PDB file of C-alpha atoms and ligand atoms in Angstrom:
ATOM      1  CA  MET A 208     175.860 206.240-129.462  1.00  0.00           C
ATOM      2  CA  ASN A 209     173.525 204.530-131.729  1.00  0.00           C
ATOM      3  CA  ALA A 210     170.304 205.235-129.950  1.00  0.00           C
ATOM      4  CA  ARG A 211     167.126 203.978-131.703  1.00  0.00           C
ATOM      5  CA  PRO A 212     166.094 207.009-133.909  1.00  0.00           C
ATOM      6  CA  LYS A 213     162.554 208.652-132.844  1.00  0.00           C
ATOM      7  CA  LYS A 214     160.371 209.147-135.664  1.00  0.00           C
ATOM      8  CA  SER A 215     158.331 211.805-133.611  1.00  0.00           C
ATOM      9  CA  PHE A 216     161.575 213.898-133.227  1.00  0.00           C
ATOM     10  CA  GLY A 217     162.291 213.668-137.053  1.00  0.00           C
ATOM     11  CA  GLN A 218     165.581 211.958-136.295  1.00  0.00           C
ATOM     12  CA  HIS A 219     167.781 210.741-139.423  1.00  0.00           C
ATOM     13  CA  PHE A 220     171.038 210.674-138.299  1.00  0.00           C
ATOM     14  CA  LEU A 221     173.796 211.397-140.613  1.00  0.00           C
ATOM     15  CA  HIS A 222     176.470 208.821-140.896  1.00  0.00           C
ATOM     16  CA  GLU A 223     178.211 209.246-144.401  1.00  0.00           C
ATOM     17  CA  LYS A 224     181.545 210.780-143.649  1.00  0.00           C
ATOM     18  CA  ARG A 225     181.894 212.425-146.877  1.00  0.00           C
ATOM     19  CA  TYR A 226     178.726 214.368-146.441  1.00  0.00           C
ATOM     20  CA  ILE A 227     179.441 215.416-142.946  1.00  0.00           C
ATOM     21  CA  GLU A 228     182.902 216.655-144.182  1.00  0.00           C
ATOM     22  CA  ARG A 229     181.346 218.522-146.916  1.00  0.00           C
ATOM     23  CA  ILE A 230     178.725 220.427-144.532  1.00  0.00           C
ATOM     24  CA  VAL A 231     181.468 221.233-142.185  1.00  0.00           C
ATOM     25  CA  SER A 232     183.735 222.555-144.754  1.00  0.00           C
ATOM     26  CA  SER A 233     180.913 224.595-146.312  1.00  0.00           C
ATOM     27  CA  ILE A 234     180.495 226.158-142.937  1.00  0.00           C
ATOM     28  CA  SER A 235     184.218 226.547-142.435  1.00  0.00           C
ATOM     29  CA  PRO A 236     183.903 227.428-138.750  1.00  0.00           C
ATOM     30  CA  ARG A 237     186.991 229.205-137.268  1.00  0.00           C
ATOM     31  CA  ASP A 238     188.205 229.482-133.698  1.00  0.00           C
ATOM     32  CA  GLY A 239     186.202 232.190-132.230  1.00  0.00           C
ATOM     33  CA  ASP A 240     182.971 231.945-134.389  1.00  0.00           C
ATOM     34  CA  VAL A 241     179.861 231.597-132.509  1.00  0.00           C
ATOM     35  CA  VAL A 242     178.247 228.538-133.804  1.00  0.00           C
ATOM     36  CA  VAL A 243     174.742 227.543-132.718  1.00  0.00           C
ATOM     37  CA  GLU A 244     173.681 223.984-133.982  1.00  0.00           C
ATOM     38  CA  ILE A 245     169.823 223.067-134.164  1.00  0.00           C
ATOM     39  CA  GLY A 246     169.171 219.359-133.349  1.00  0.00           C
ATOM     40  CA  PRO A 247     172.792 218.046-132.427  1.00  0.00           C
ATOM     41  CA  GLY A 248     171.453 214.324-132.454  1.00  0.00           C
ATOM     42  CA  GLU A 249     174.199 212.102-131.623  1.00  0.00           C
ATOM     43  CA  GLY A 250     176.769 214.519-132.640  1.00  0.00           C
ATOM     44  CA  ALA A 251     177.739 213.847-136.118  1.00  0.00           C
ATOM     45  CA  LEU A 252     178.003 217.605-137.253  1.00  0.00           C
ATOM     46  CA  THR A 253     178.646 218.737-133.671  1.00  0.00           C
ATOM     47  CA  MET A 254     182.024 216.989-132.894  1.00  0.00           C
ATOM     48  CA  PRO A 255     183.903 218.357-136.150  1.00  0.00           C
ATOM     49  CA  LEU A 256     181.951 221.743-135.744  1.00  0.00           C
ATOM     50  CA  LEU A 257     183.163 221.803-132.177  1.00  0.00           C
ATOM     51  CA  ALA A 258     186.896 220.776-133.005  1.00  0.00           C
ATOM     52  CA  ALA A 259     187.185 223.828-135.331  1.00  0.00           C
ATOM     53  CA  ALA A 260     185.076 226.494-133.422  1.00  0.00           C
ATOM     54  CA  LYS A 261     186.500 225.064-129.928  1.00  0.00           C
ATOM     55  CA  ARG A 262     183.207 226.388-128.284  1.00  0.00           C
ATOM     56  CA  MET A 263     179.796 226.094-129.257  1.00  0.00           C
ATOM     57  CA  THR A 264     176.052 225.806-128.343  1.00  0.00           C
ATOM     58  CA  ALA A 265     173.585 223.145-129.523  1.00  0.00           C
ATOM     59  CA  ILE A 266     169.841 223.148-129.054  1.00  0.00           C
ATOM     60  CA  GLU A 267     168.343 219.739-128.761  1.00  0.00           C
ATOM     61  CA  LEU A 268     164.735 218.835-127.679  1.00  0.00           C
ATOM     62  CA  ASP A 269     165.403 215.002-127.025  1.00  0.00           C
ATOM     63  CA  THR A 270     166.635 214.564-123.486  1.00  0.00           C
ATOM     64  CA  ASP A 271     167.791 210.899-123.861  1.00  0.00           C
ATOM     65  CA  LEU A 272     170.464 212.365-126.400  1.00  0.00           C
ATOM     66  CA  ILE A 273     171.887 214.946-124.239  1.00  0.00           C
ATOM     67  CA  PRO A 274     174.230 212.915-121.734  1.00  0.00           C
ATOM     68  CA  GLY A 275     175.847 211.173-124.759  1.00  0.00           C
ATOM     69  CA  LEU A 276     176.442 214.529-126.401  1.00  0.00           C
ATOM     70  CA  ARG A 277     178.113 215.979-123.531  1.00  0.00           C
ATOM     71  CA  GLU A 278     180.251 213.067-122.838  1.00  0.00           C
ATOM     72  CA  ARG A 279     181.539 212.989-126.443  1.00  0.00           C
ATOM     73  CA  ALA A 280     182.063 216.862-126.523  1.00  0.00           C
ATOM     74  CA  ALA A 281     184.051 216.917-123.526  1.00  0.00           C
ATOM     75  CA  ALA A 282     187.252 215.606-125.070  1.00  0.00           C
ATOM     76  CA  VAL A 283     186.640 217.981-128.329  1.00  0.00           C
ATOM     77  CA  GLY A 284     185.910 221.518-126.671  1.00  0.00           C
ATOM     78  CA  GLU A 285     183.347 223.556-124.822  1.00  0.00           C
ATOM     79  CA  LEU A 286     179.890 222.510-125.704  1.00  0.00           C
ATOM     80  CA  THR A 287     176.884 224.074-124.050  1.00  0.00           C
ATOM     81  CA  VAL A 288     173.783 222.115-124.661  1.00  0.00           C
ATOM     82  CA  ILE A 289     170.411 223.853-124.378  1.00  0.00           C
ATOM     83  CA  HIS A 290     167.478 221.509-123.707  1.00  0.00           C
ATOM     84  CA  ALA A 291     164.579 223.376-125.727  1.00  0.00           C
ATOM     85  CA  ASP A 292     162.392 223.366-128.669  1.00  0.00           C
ATOM     86  CA  VAL A 293     164.311 225.633-131.118  1.00  0.00           C
ATOM     87  CA  LEU A 294     160.998 227.359-132.080  1.00  0.00           C
ATOM     88  CA  LYS A 295     160.940 228.759-128.657  1.00  0.00           C
ATOM     89  CA  VAL A 296     164.573 229.936-128.568  1.00  0.00           C
ATOM     90  CA  ASP A 297     165.204 233.798-128.828  1.00  0.00           C
ATOM     91  CA  PHE A 298     168.221 233.728-130.946  1.00  0.00           C
ATOM     92  CA  THR A 299     168.564 237.725-130.487  1.00  0.00           C
ATOM     93  CA  ALA A 300     168.885 237.145-126.796  1.00  0.00           C
ATOM     94  CA  LEU A 301     171.127 234.138-127.141  1.00  0.00           C
ATOM     95  CA  ALA A 302     173.475 236.204-129.136  1.00  0.00           C
ATOM     96  CA  ARG A 303     173.385 239.159-126.517  1.00  0.00           C
ATOM     97  CA  ASP A 304     173.972 236.255-123.669  1.00  0.00           C
ATOM     98  CA  LEU A 305     177.048 234.863-125.689  1.00  0.00           C
ATOM     99  CA  GLY A 306     178.367 238.509-126.090  1.00  0.00           C
ATOM    100  CA  VAL A 307     178.394 238.607-129.941  1.00  0.00           C
ATOM    101  CA  ASP A 308     176.332 240.698-132.580  1.00  0.00           C
ATOM    102  CA  LYS A 309     175.749 237.665-134.780  1.00  0.00           C
ATOM    103  CA  LEU A 310     175.337 233.994-134.493  1.00  0.00           C
ATOM    104  CA  ARG A 311     176.289 231.304-137.134  1.00  0.00           C
ATOM    105  CA  ILE A 312     173.536 228.636-137.181  1.00  0.00           C
ATOM    106  CA  ALA A 313     173.707 225.262-138.625  1.00  0.00           C
ATOM    107  CA  GLY A 314     171.546 222.026-138.395  1.00  0.00           C
ATOM    108  CA  ASN A 315     170.411 218.835-140.182  1.00  0.00           C
ATOM    109  CA  LEU A 316     166.712 219.987-139.455  1.00  0.00           C
ATOM    110  CA  PRO A 317     163.937 217.920-138.161  1.00  0.00           C
ATOM    111  CA  TYR A 318     162.061 217.981-141.545  1.00  0.00           C
ATOM    112  CA  TYR A 319     158.652 217.873-139.733  1.00  0.00           C
ATOM    113  CA  ILE A 320     159.217 221.672-138.636  1.00  0.00           C
ATOM    114  CA  SER A 321     161.812 222.709-141.297  1.00  0.00           C
ATOM    115  CA  SER A 322     159.547 225.551-142.507  1.00  0.00           C
ATOM    116  CA  PRO A 323     158.370 227.030-139.022  1.00  0.00           C
ATOM    117  CA  ILE A 324     162.302 226.763-138.260  1.00  0.00           C
ATOM    118  CA  LEU A 325     163.086 228.956-141.472  1.00  0.00           C
ATOM    119  CA  PHE A 326     160.503 231.493-140.444  1.00  0.00           C
ATOM    120  CA  HIS A 327     161.636 231.797-136.839  1.00  0.00           C
ATOM    121  CA  CYS A 328     165.278 232.107-137.985  1.00  0.00           C
ATOM    122  CA  VAL A 329     164.384 234.789-140.283  1.00  0.00           C
ATOM    123  CA  GLU A 330     162.572 236.781-137.651  1.00  0.00           C
ATOM    124  CA  HIS A 331     165.858 236.921-135.821  1.00  0.00           C
ATOM    125  CA  ALA A 332     167.866 237.533-139.136  1.00  0.00           C
ATOM    126  CA  PRO A 333     169.470 240.769-137.666  1.00  0.00           C
ATOM    127  CA  ALA A 334     171.291 238.516-135.030  1.00  0.00           C
ATOM    128  CA  ILE A 335     172.432 235.892-137.430  1.00  0.00           C
ATOM    129  CA  ALA A 336     175.576 236.065-139.705  1.00  0.00           C
ATOM    130  CA  ASP A 337     174.797 232.880-141.696  1.00  0.00           C
ATOM    131  CA  MET A 338     172.904 229.641-141.682  1.00  0.00           C
ATOM    132  CA  HIS A 339     173.526 226.181-143.104  1.00  0.00           C
ATOM    133  CA  PHE A 340     170.825 223.828-143.166  1.00  0.00           C
ATOM    134  CA  MET A 341     169.951 220.102-144.623  1.00  0.00           C
ATOM    135  CA  LEU A 342     166.630 220.133-145.560  1.00  0.00           C
ATOM    136  CA  GLN A 343     164.227 218.185-147.807  1.00  0.00           C
ATOM    137  CA  LYS A 344     165.588 218.941-151.427  1.00  0.00           C
ATOM    138  CA  GLU A 345     162.339 219.853-152.470  1.00  0.00           C
ATOM    139  CA  VAL A 346     162.059 222.654-149.675  1.00  0.00           C
ATOM    140  CA  VAL A 347     165.471 223.878-150.716  1.00  0.00           C
ATOM    141  CA  ASP A 348     164.052 224.056-154.635  1.00  0.00           C
ATOM    142  CA  ARG A 349     161.199 225.971-153.188  1.00  0.00           C
ATOM    143  CA  MET A 350     163.340 228.366-151.095  1.00  0.00           C
ATOM    144  CA  ALA A 351     165.723 229.195-154.117  1.00  0.00           C
ATOM    145  CA  ALA A 352     162.931 229.142-156.912  1.00  0.00           C
ATOM    146  CA  GLU A 353     162.680 231.997-159.454  1.00  0.00           C
ATOM    147  CA  PRO A 354     159.279 233.638-160.701  1.00  0.00           C
ATOM    148  CA  GLY A 355     157.906 231.420-163.183  1.00  0.00           C
ATOM    149  CA  SER A 356     158.820 228.304-161.855  1.00  0.00           C
ATOM    150  CA  LYS A 357     156.392 225.666-160.762  1.00  0.00           C
ATOM    151  CA  VAL A 358     157.818 225.562-157.239  1.00  0.00           C
ATOM    152  CA  TYR A 359     158.058 229.425-156.740  1.00  0.00           C
ATOM    153  CA  GLY A 360     155.723 230.461-154.011  1.00  0.00           C
ATOM    154  CA  ARG A 361     155.531 231.889-150.337  1.00  0.00           C
ATOM    155  CA  LEU A 362     158.629 230.273-148.913  1.00  0.00           C
ATOM    156  CA  SER A 363     160.748 231.684-152.047  1.00  0.00           C
ATOM    157  CA  VAL A 364     159.275 235.201-151.813  1.00  0.00           C
ATOM    158  CA  MET A 365     159.558 235.467-147.880  1.00  0.00           C
ATOM    159  CA  LEU A 366     162.853 233.965-147.776  1.00  0.00           C
ATOM    160  CA  GLN A 367     164.525 235.743-150.614  1.00  0.00           C
ATOM    161  CA  LEU A 368     163.416 239.025-149.298  1.00  0.00           C
ATOM    162  CA  ALA A 369     165.309 238.467-146.010  1.00  0.00           C
ATOM    163  CA  CYS A 370     168.359 236.418-147.132  1.00  0.00           C
ATOM    164  CA  LYS A 371     170.453 235.427-149.839  1.00  0.00           C
ATOM    165  CA  VAL A 372     169.577 231.730-150.592  1.00  0.00           C
ATOM    166  CA  VAL A 373     172.324 229.530-152.087  1.00  0.00           C
ATOM    167  CA  PRO A 374     171.711 225.948-152.551  1.00  0.00           C
ATOM    168  CA  LEU A 375     175.056 223.830-152.002  1.00  0.00           C
ATOM    169  CA  PHE A 376     174.555 220.190-152.823  1.00  0.00           C
ATOM    170  CA  ASN A 377     172.190 217.404-152.712  1.00  0.00           C
ATOM    171  CA  VAL A 378     172.458 214.417-150.196  1.00  0.00           C
ATOM    172  CA  PRO A 379     170.722 211.093-150.934  1.00  0.00           C
ATOM    173  CA  PRO A 380     168.634 208.867-148.282  1.00  0.00           C
ATOM    174  CA  GLY A 381     171.567 206.258-147.811  1.00  0.00           C
ATOM    175  CA  ALA A 382     173.553 209.050-146.082  1.00  0.00           C
ATOM    176  CA  PHE A 383     171.145 208.962-142.933  1.00  0.00           C
ATOM    177  CA  ARG A 384     170.232 206.317-140.445  1.00  0.00           C
ATOM    178  CA  PRO A 385     167.134 205.727-141.038  1.00  0.00           C
ATOM    179  CA  PRO A 386     167.133 207.008-144.599  1.00  0.00           C
ATOM    180  CA  PRO A 387     164.454 209.457-145.131  1.00  0.00           C
ATOM    181  CA  LYS A 388     161.954 208.744-147.951  1.00  0.00           C
ATOM    182  CA  VAL A 389     163.034 211.954-149.621  1.00  0.00           C
ATOM    183  CA  ASP A 390     166.235 213.378-151.202  1.00  0.00           C
ATOM    184  CA  SER A 391     167.866 216.109-148.780  1.00  0.00           C
ATOM    185  CA  ALA A 392     169.821 219.150-149.872  1.00  0.00           C
ATOM    186  CA  VAL A 393     172.109 221.599-147.982  1.00  0.00           C
ATOM    187  CA  VAL A 394     171.395 225.175-148.420  1.00  0.00           C
ATOM    188  CA  ARG A 395     173.537 228.541-147.030  1.00  0.00           C
ATOM    189  CA  LEU A 396     171.350 231.614-146.081  1.00  0.00           C
ATOM    190  CA  VAL A 397     172.872 234.848-145.600  1.00  0.00           C
ATOM    191  CA  PRO A 398     170.748 237.411-144.196  1.00  0.00           C
ATOM    192  CA  LEU A 399     170.571 240.499-146.105  1.00  0.00           C
ATOM    193  CA  ALA A 400     172.289 243.730-144.873  1.00  0.00           C
ATOM    194  CA  PRO A 401     169.998 246.333-143.179  1.00  0.00           C
ATOM    195  CA  GLU A 402     170.470 248.668-146.222  1.00  0.00           C
ATOM    196  CA  GLN A 403     169.470 245.739-148.732  1.00  0.00           C
ATOM    197  CA  LEU A 404     166.227 244.892-146.809  1.00  0.00           C
ATOM    198  CA  PRO A 405     162.863 246.219-148.398  1.00  0.00           C
ATOM    199  CA  ARG A 406     161.017 248.888-146.531  1.00  0.00           C
ATOM    200  CA  VAL A 407     157.992 247.178-145.767  1.00  0.00           C
ATOM    201  CA  ASP A 408     155.582 246.270-142.998  1.00  0.00           C
ATOM    202  CA  GLY A 409     156.089 242.677-142.388  1.00  0.00           C
ATOM    203  CA  ASP A 410     152.379 242.110-141.436  1.00  0.00           C
ATOM    204  CA  ALA A 411     151.514 243.604-144.859  1.00  0.00           C
ATOM    205  CA  ILE A 412     153.788 241.489-146.797  1.00  0.00           C
ATOM    206  CA  TYR A 413     152.711 238.409-145.071  1.00  0.00           C
ATOM    207  CA  LYS A 414     149.245 239.182-146.119  1.00  0.00           C
ATOM    208  CA  VAL A 415     149.782 239.873-149.643  1.00  0.00           C
ATOM    209  CA  VAL A 416     152.086 236.998-150.330  1.00  0.00           C
ATOM    210  CA  LYS A 417     149.637 234.687-148.394  1.00  0.00           C
ATOM    211  CA  ALA A 418     146.617 235.826-150.291  1.00  0.00           C
ATOM    212  CA  ALA A 419     148.272 235.948-153.696  1.00  0.00           C
ATOM    213  CA  PHE A 420     149.536 232.201-153.454  1.00  0.00           C
ATOM    214  CA  ALA A 421     146.415 231.014-151.657  1.00  0.00           C
ATOM    215  CA  GLN A 422     145.137 229.860-155.158  1.00  0.00           C
ATOM    216  CA  ARG A 423     147.989 229.707-157.606  1.00  0.00           C
ATOM    217  CA  ARG A 424     145.703 229.234-160.592  1.00  0.00           C
ATOM    218  CA  LYS A 425     143.946 232.574-160.007  1.00  0.00           C
ATOM    219  CA  THR A 426     144.797 236.051-161.241  1.00  0.00           C
ATOM    220  CA  LEU A 427     145.842 238.552-158.893  1.00  0.00           C
ATOM    221  CA  SER A 428     142.690 240.889-159.220  1.00  0.00           C
ATOM    222  CA  ASN A 429     140.901 237.726-157.841  1.00  0.00           C
ATOM    223  CA  THR A 430     143.148 236.486-155.096  1.00  0.00           C
ATOM    224  CA  LEU A 431     143.617 240.129-153.931  1.00  0.00           C
ATOM    225  CA  LYS A 432     140.206 241.195-154.002  1.00  0.00           C
ATOM    226  CA  GLY A 433     139.213 243.097-150.895  1.00  0.00           C
ATOM    227  CA  LEU A 434     143.096 243.913-150.266  1.00  0.00           C
ATOM    228  CA  ILE A 435     144.016 245.922-153.279  1.00  0.00           C
ATOM    229  CA  ASP A 436     141.789 246.777-156.197  1.00  0.00           C
ATOM    230  CA  GLU A 437     142.612 246.540-159.831  1.00  0.00           C
ATOM    231  CA  PRO A 438     143.588 250.092-160.712  1.00  0.00           C
ATOM    232  CA  THR A 439     145.846 250.260-157.739  1.00  0.00           C
ATOM    233  CA  ILE A 440     147.616 246.997-158.874  1.00  0.00           C
ATOM    234  CA  ARG A 441     147.758 248.593-162.390  1.00  0.00           C
ATOM    235  CA  SER A 442     149.341 251.682-161.036  1.00  0.00           C
ATOM    236  CA  LEU A 443     152.123 249.693-159.533  1.00  0.00           C
ATOM    237  CA  ASP A 444     152.989 248.604-163.111  1.00  0.00           C
ATOM    238  CA  ILE A 445     151.702 245.030-162.228  1.00  0.00           C
ATOM    239  CA  ASP A 446     149.353 243.397-164.493  1.00  0.00           C
ATOM    240  CA  PRO A 447     145.981 242.411-162.467  1.00  0.00           C
ATOM    241  CA  LYS A 448     145.494 239.363-164.976  1.00  0.00           C
ATOM    242  CA  ALA A 449     148.860 237.917-163.909  1.00  0.00           C
ATOM    243  CA  ARG A 450     149.251 235.019-161.417  1.00  0.00           C
ATOM    244  CA  ALA A 451     151.218 235.501-158.237  1.00  0.00           C
ATOM    245  CA  GLU A 452     153.881 232.908-159.551  1.00  0.00           C
ATOM    246  CA  THR A 453     155.032 235.405-162.160  1.00  0.00           C
ATOM    247  CA  LEU A 454     155.657 238.247-159.769  1.00  0.00           C
ATOM    248  CA  SER A 455     159.054 239.064-158.348  1.00  0.00           C
ATOM    249  CA  PRO A 456     159.882 239.502-154.648  1.00  0.00           C
ATOM    250  CA  SER A 457     160.115 243.256-155.341  1.00  0.00           C
ATOM    251  CA  ASP A 458     156.396 243.250-157.103  1.00  0.00           C
ATOM    252  CA  PHE A 459     155.118 241.886-153.774  1.00  0.00           C
ATOM    253  CA  VAL A 460     156.911 244.656-151.920  1.00  0.00           C
ATOM    254  CA  ARG A 461     155.351 247.348-154.050  1.00  0.00           C
ATOM    255  CA  LEU A 462     151.973 245.619-153.459  1.00  0.00           C
ATOM    256  CA  ALA A 463     152.527 245.358-149.583  1.00  0.00           C
ATOM    257  CA  GLN A 464     153.656 249.044-149.532  1.00  0.00           C
ATOM    258  CA  THR A 465     150.230 250.306-150.951  1.00  0.00           C
ATOM    259  CA  LEU A 466     148.516 247.965-148.669  1.00  0.00           C
ATOM    260  CA  ALA A 467     150.440 249.174-145.621  1.00  0.00           C
ATOM    261  CA  ARG A 468     149.636 252.853-146.773  1.00  0.00           C
ATOM    262  CA  ASP A 469     145.838 252.228-147.262  1.00  0.00           C
ATOM    263  CA  ASP A 470     145.589 250.519-143.557  1.00  0.00           C
TER     264      ASP A 470
HETATM  265  N1  SAM B  68     172.456 216.642-136.293  1.00  0.00           N
HETATM  266  C1  SAM B  68     172.174 215.160-136.489  1.00  0.00           C
HETATM  267  C2  SAM B  68     172.878 214.589-137.381  1.00  0.00           C
HETATM  268  O1  SAM B  68     172.920 215.082-138.419  1.00  0.00           O
HETATM  269  O2  SAM B  68     172.924 213.271-137.407  1.00  0.00           O
HETATM  270  C3  SAM B  68     170.735 214.879-136.102  1.00  0.00           C
HETATM  271  C4  SAM B  68     169.738 215.487-137.214  1.00  0.00           C
HETATM  272  S1  SAM B  68     167.976 214.866-137.040  1.00  0.00           S
HETATM  273  C5  SAM B  68     167.554 215.072-138.554  1.00  0.00           C
HETATM  274  C6  SAM B  68     167.152 216.321-136.197  1.00  0.00           C
HETATM  275  C7  SAM B  68     167.488 216.398-134.769  1.00  0.00           C
HETATM  276  O3  SAM B  68     166.729 217.691-134.196  1.00  0.00           O
HETATM  277  C8  SAM B  68     167.249 215.411-133.824  1.00  0.00           C
HETATM  278  O4  SAM B  68     168.499 214.954-132.999  1.00  0.00           O
HETATM  279  C9  SAM B  68     166.164 215.727-132.943  1.00  0.00           C
HETATM  280  O5  SAM B  68     165.860 215.267-131.713  1.00  0.00           O
HETATM  281  C10 SAM B  68     166.178 217.119-132.960  1.00  0.00           C
HETATM  282  N2  SAM B  68     164.851 217.914-132.928  1.00  0.00           N
HETATM  283  C11 SAM B  68     163.768 217.580-133.367  1.00  0.00           C
HETATM  284  N3  SAM B  68     162.776 218.588-133.089  1.00  0.00           N
HETATM  285  C12 SAM B  68     163.406 219.493-132.476  1.00  0.00           C
HETATM  286  C13 SAM B  68     162.999 220.761-131.781  1.00  0.00           C
HETATM  287  N4  SAM B  68     161.893 221.282-131.958  1.00  0.00           N
HETATM  288  N5  SAM B  68     164.038 221.484-131.364  1.00  0.00           N
HETATM  289  C14 SAM B  68     165.289 221.209-131.259  1.00  0.00           C
HETATM  290  N6  SAM B  68     165.797 220.106-131.757  1.00  0.00           N
HETATM  291  C15 SAM B  68     164.771 219.186-132.262  1.00  0.00           C
END
């Protein structure tokens, strides 16, 4: 307990009880839920989650933390700790190995790789029932942003096309040891049902959204040059003189569908 937190692993351990309780009650794990925690650290969230779910899996990269976690968990429930980089964990295979269709994922994420973790989880969305993550507040704002907002961008579009994004509450730096330099927030992500998912090629949407937001101040006819021509943009009922930040996620889907057709 109380190991020296390692900066290189993005370790900021939660210690304020009321936030721990709020996160756990937002997740409301039930006996039989298959919960997977990313970055259990010293177990601030793990132990109350385990007490409710009885059995759970946690993925931790820092070997030094694992013996203590296992020891503390022994009296609480059945904890399986996977020593791995979460970005290398195949959640679809993990769900299969655990004998379920869908996992419930949770974690106070290491902020240095929060976006890659989000994209990694989205890739495995069909194997995930929901996700509850602590992130930098600024990242949660971007995830949930609507068209027209200054922080609406790639992350907003790509996540909103795959999940319902529900910001839950903010958490101040003082709730962590050591305190991070930024405010944090907890967000719930619920993957969309297959029938709600846009019918669009993954590579095409990635390409269009990336190009459109590469230079936020430029118009679509500029940023999409070489990918989609002006008349085609106009034929989709989208103004080629508009900027990416004014387009809805479904506008991007229509653009990507034309791109995929032309490929
Ligand atoms: N859950 C604990 C808490 O709330 O006190 C710790 C949260 S701390 C912000 C992030 C945790 O993720 C640390 O335990 C860190 O070692 C772990 N971690 C960092 N990089 C990781 C990675 N690539 N894969 C899995 N865990 C990682």
